[in-house]
Structure formats: structure tokens, C-alpha cells
PDB file of C-alpha atoms in Angstrom:
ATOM      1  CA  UNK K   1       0.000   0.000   0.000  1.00 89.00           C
ATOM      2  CA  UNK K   2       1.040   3.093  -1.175  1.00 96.00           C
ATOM      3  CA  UNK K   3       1.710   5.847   1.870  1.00 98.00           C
ATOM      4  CA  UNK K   4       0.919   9.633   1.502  1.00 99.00           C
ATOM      5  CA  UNK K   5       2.958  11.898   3.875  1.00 99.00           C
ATOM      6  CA  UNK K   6       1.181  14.928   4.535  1.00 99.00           C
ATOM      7  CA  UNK K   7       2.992  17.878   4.266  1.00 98.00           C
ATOM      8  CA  UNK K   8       1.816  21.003   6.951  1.00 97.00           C
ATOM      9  CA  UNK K   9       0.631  22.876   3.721  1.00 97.00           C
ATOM     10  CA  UNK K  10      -1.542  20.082   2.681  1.00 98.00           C
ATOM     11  CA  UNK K  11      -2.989  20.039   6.369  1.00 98.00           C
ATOM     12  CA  UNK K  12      -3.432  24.022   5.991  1.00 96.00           C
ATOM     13  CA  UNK K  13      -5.199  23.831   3.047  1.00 97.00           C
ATOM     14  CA  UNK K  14      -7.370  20.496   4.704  1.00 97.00           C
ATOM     15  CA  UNK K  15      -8.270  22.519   7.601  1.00 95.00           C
ATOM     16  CA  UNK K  16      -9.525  25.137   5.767  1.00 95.00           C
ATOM     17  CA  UNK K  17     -11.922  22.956   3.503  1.00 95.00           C
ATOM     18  CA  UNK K  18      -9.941  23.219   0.390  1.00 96.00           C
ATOM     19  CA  UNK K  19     -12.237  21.039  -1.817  1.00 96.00           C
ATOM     20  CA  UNK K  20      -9.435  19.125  -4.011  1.00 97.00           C
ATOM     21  CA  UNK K  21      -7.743  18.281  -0.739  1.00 98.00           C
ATOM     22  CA  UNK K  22     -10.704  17.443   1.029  1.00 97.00           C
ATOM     23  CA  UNK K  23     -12.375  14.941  -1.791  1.00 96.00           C
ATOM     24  CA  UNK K  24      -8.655  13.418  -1.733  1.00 97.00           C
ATOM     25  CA  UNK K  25      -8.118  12.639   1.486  1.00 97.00           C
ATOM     26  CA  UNK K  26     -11.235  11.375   2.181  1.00 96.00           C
ATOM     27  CA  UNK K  27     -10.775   9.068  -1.046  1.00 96.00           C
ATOM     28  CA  UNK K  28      -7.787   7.601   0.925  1.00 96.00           C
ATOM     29  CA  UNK K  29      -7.609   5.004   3.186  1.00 96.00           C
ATOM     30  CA  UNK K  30      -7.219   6.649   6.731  1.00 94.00           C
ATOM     31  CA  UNK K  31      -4.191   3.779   7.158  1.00 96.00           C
ATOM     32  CA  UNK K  32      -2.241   5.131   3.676  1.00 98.00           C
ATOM     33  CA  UNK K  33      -2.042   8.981   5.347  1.00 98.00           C
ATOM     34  CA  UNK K  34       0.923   9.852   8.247  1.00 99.00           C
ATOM     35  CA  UNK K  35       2.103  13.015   8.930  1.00 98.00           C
ATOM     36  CA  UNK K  36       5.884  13.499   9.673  1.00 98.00           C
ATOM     37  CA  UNK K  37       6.583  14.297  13.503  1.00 98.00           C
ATOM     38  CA  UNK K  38       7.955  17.578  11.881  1.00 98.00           C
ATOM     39  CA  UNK K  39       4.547  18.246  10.051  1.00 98.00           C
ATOM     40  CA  UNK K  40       3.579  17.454  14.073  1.00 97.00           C
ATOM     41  CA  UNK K  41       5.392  19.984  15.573  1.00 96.00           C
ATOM     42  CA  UNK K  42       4.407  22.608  13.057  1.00 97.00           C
ATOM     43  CA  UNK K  43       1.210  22.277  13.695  1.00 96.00           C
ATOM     44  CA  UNK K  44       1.691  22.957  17.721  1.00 95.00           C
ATOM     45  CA  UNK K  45       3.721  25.977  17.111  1.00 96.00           C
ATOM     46  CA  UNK K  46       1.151  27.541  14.897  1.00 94.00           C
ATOM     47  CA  UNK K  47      -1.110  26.591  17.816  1.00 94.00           C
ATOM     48  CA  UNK K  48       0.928  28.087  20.225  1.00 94.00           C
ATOM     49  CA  UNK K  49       0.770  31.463  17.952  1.00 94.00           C
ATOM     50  CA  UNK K  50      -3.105  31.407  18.105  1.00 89.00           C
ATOM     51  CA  UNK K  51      -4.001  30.273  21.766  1.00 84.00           C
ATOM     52  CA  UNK K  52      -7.793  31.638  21.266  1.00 85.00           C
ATOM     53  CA  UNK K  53      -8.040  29.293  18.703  1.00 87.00           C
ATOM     54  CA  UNK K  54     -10.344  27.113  20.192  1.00 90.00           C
ATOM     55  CA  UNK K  55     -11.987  25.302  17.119  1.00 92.00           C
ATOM     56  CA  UNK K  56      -8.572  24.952  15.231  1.00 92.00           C
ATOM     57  CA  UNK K  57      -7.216  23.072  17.874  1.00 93.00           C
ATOM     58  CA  UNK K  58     -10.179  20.894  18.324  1.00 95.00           C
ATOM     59  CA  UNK K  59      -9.618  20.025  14.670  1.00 95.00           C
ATOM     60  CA  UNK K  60      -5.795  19.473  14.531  1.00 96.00           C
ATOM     61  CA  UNK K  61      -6.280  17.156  17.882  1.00 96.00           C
ATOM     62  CA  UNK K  62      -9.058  15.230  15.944  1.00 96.00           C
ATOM     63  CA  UNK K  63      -6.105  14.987  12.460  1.00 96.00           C
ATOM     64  CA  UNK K  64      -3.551  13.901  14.742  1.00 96.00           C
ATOM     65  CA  UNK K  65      -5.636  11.252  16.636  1.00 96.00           C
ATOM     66  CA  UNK K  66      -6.453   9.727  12.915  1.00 96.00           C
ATOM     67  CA  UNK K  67      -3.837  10.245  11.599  1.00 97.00           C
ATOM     68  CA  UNK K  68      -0.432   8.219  12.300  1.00 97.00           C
ATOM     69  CA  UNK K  69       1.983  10.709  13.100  1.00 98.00           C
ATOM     70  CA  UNK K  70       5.493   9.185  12.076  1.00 98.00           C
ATOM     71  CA  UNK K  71       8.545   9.068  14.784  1.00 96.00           C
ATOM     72  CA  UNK K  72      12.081  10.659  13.899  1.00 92.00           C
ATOM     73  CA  UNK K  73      14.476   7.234  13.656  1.00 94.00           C
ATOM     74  CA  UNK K  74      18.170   7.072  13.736  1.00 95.00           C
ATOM     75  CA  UNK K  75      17.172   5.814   9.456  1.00 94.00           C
ATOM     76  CA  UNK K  76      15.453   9.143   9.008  1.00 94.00           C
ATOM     77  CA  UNK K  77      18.464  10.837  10.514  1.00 94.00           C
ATOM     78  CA  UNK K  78      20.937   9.539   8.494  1.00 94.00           C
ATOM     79  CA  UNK K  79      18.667   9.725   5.331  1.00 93.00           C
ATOM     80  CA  UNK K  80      18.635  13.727   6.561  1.00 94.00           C
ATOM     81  CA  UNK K  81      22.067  14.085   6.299  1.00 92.00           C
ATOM     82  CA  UNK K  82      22.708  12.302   2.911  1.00 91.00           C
ATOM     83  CA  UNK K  83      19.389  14.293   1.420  1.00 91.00           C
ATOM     84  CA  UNK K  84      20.810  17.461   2.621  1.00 91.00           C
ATOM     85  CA  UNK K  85      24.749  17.105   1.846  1.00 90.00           C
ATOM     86  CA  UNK K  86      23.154  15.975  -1.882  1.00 88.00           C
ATOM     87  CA  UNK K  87      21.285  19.083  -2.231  1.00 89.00           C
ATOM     88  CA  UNK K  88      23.944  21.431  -0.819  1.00 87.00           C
ATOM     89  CA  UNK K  89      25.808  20.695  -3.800  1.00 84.00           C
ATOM     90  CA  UNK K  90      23.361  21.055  -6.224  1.00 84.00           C
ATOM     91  CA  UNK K  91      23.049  24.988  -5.039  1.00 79.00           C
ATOM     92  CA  UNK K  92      20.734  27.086  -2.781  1.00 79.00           C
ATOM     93  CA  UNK K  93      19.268  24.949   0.445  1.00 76.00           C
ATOM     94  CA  UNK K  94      15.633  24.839   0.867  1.00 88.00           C
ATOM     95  CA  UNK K  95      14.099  25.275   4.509  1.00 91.00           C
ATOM     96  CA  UNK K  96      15.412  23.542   7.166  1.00 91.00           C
ATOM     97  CA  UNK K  97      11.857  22.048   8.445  1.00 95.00           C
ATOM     98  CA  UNK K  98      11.410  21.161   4.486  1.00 96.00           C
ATOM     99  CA  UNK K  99      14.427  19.148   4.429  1.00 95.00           C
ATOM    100  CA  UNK K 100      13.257  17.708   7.592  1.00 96.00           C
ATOM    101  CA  UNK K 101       9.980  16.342   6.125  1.00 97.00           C
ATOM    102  CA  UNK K 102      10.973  15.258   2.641  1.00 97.00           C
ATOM    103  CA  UNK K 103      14.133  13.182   4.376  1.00 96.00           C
ATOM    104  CA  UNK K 104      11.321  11.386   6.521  1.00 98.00           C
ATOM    105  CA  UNK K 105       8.882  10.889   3.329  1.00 98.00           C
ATOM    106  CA  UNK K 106      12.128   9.200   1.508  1.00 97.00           C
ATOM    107  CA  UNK K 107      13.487   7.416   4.296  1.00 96.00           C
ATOM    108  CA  UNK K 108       9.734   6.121   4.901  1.00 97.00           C
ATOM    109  CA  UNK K 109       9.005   5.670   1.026  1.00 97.00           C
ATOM    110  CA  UNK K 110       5.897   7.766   1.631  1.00 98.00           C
ATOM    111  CA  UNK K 111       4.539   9.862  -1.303  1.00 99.00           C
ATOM    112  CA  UNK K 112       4.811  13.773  -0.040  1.00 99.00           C
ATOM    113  CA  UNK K 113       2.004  15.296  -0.916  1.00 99.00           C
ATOM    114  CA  UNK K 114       2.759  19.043  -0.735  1.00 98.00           C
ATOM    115  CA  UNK K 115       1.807  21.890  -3.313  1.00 97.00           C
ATOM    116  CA  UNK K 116       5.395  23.526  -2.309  1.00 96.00           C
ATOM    117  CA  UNK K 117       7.571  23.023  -5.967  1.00 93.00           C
ATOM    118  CA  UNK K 118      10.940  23.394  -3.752  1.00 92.00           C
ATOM    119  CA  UNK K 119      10.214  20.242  -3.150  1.00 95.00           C
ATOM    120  CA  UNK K 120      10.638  18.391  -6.595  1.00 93.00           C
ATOM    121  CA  UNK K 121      14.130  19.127  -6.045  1.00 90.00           C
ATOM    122  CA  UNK K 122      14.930  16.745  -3.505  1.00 93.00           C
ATOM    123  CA  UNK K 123      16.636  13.305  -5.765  1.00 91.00           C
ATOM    124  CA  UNK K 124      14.266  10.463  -5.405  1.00 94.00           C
ATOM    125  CA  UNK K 125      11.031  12.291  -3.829  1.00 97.00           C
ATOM    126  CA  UNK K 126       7.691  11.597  -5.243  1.00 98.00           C
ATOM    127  CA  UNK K 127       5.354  14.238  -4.666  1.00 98.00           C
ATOM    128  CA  UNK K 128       2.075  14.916  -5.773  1.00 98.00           C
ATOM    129  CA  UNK K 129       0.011  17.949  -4.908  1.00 98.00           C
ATOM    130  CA  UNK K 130      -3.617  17.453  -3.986  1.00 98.00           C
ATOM    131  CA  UNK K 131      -4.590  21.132  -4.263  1.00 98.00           C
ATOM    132  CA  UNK K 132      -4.713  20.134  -8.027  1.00 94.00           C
ATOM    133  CA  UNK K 133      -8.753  18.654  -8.689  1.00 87.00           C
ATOM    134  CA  UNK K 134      -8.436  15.219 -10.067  1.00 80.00           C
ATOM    135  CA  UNK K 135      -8.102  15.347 -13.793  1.00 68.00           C
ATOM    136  CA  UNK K 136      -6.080  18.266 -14.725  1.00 56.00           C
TER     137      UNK K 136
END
């Protein structure tokens, strides 16, 4: 089974009813969706940034009790430092929580599904972007 690695953007835009990323997810099996611990603690600092924000947080606890939320292994580590020594070279970085989250997807072999392009740069990364309706 295929996994699909939600990136925070993707959760942004599922929060918010996006209609593309709402008909996909709920087209997925709930046990083919994880979110990176990184994706994790995103989501609590923009939390922390909006304490009043009583009905957000109601619905990021009810995302992150469905969906699995992916631990940071020694594997992802090293898979970090390879992804990022690789793309050092290749010229400028992209953002350190980025790099974070699209080393777990590889190290994982979850499909990232972002709508960030920076992304497509990262050497063995399949990503697909669910803002996009089906069929275009």
C-alpha cells in the first residue's frame, strides 16, 4: 500500500476545507495517510501562535488522533544528512523544516504530498500535490 505523507501545507489547506484536498483525502484510506513528527510539531507551534483558537485546535487534535503521526528514527536521521549534503551541492538549500519532512517521506518511502515546488528538487522524492482537482 502506497503511503501519503502529509505535508503542513496540505494540512493548511485540509483545515480550511480546500475542496481538491478534502475529496482526496477522504478518497484515501485513513491507514495510507501519516504526517511526519515535523509536520507534528508545526502544527503545535502555529497553535501556540493562536491560543484563542479554540476550534482549530479541536480540529488538529481530531487529524492527529487519525492520523499516524510518524517518529524521527536514527534511518530518518541519516537519510537527513545524505538528502541534505546531496542538495547542498546542487546549489541554494531549501528550509530547514522542508528538508526535515521530505528526508522522513524518503526514508519512509511515503509519497509527499505538498503543493510547495521546492520540493521536486529533492533526488528520489515523489510528490504529488492534492490542491490540483483530479483530472487536470
Amino acid at each position: 500500500m502506497t503511503r501519503y505523507m502529509l505535508d503542513t501545507n496540505i494540512v493548511s489547506h485540509l483545515l480550511r476545507a480546500h475542496p481538491a484536498v478534502v475529496a482526496r483525502v477522504t478518497a484515501a484510506p485513513m491507514v495510507a495517510l501519516c504526517l511526519s513528527a515535523i509536520t507534528g510539531a508545526e502544527l503545535m507551534y502555529g497553535l501556540a501562535k493562536r491560543p484563542g483558537a479554540a476550534r482549530l485546535a479541536r480540529a488538529v487534535d481530531e487529524l492527529l488522533r487519525r492520523v499516524e503521526v510518524l517518529p524521527w528514527t536514527p534511518s530518518v536521521m541519516a537519510g537527513y544528512g545524505e538528502t541534505r549534503a546531496a542538495l547542498e551541492s546542487q546549489g541554494p538549500p531549501m528550509g530547514a523544516l522542508d528538508l526535515l519532512i521530505a528526508a522522513h517521506a524518503l526514508e519512509t518511502g511515503a509519497v509527499l504530498v505538498t503543493n510547495d515546488q521546492a520540493f521536486r528538487r529533492v533526488p528520489g522524492l515523489v510528490v504529488e500535490d492534492w490542491t490540483v482537482p483530479t483530472g487536470n
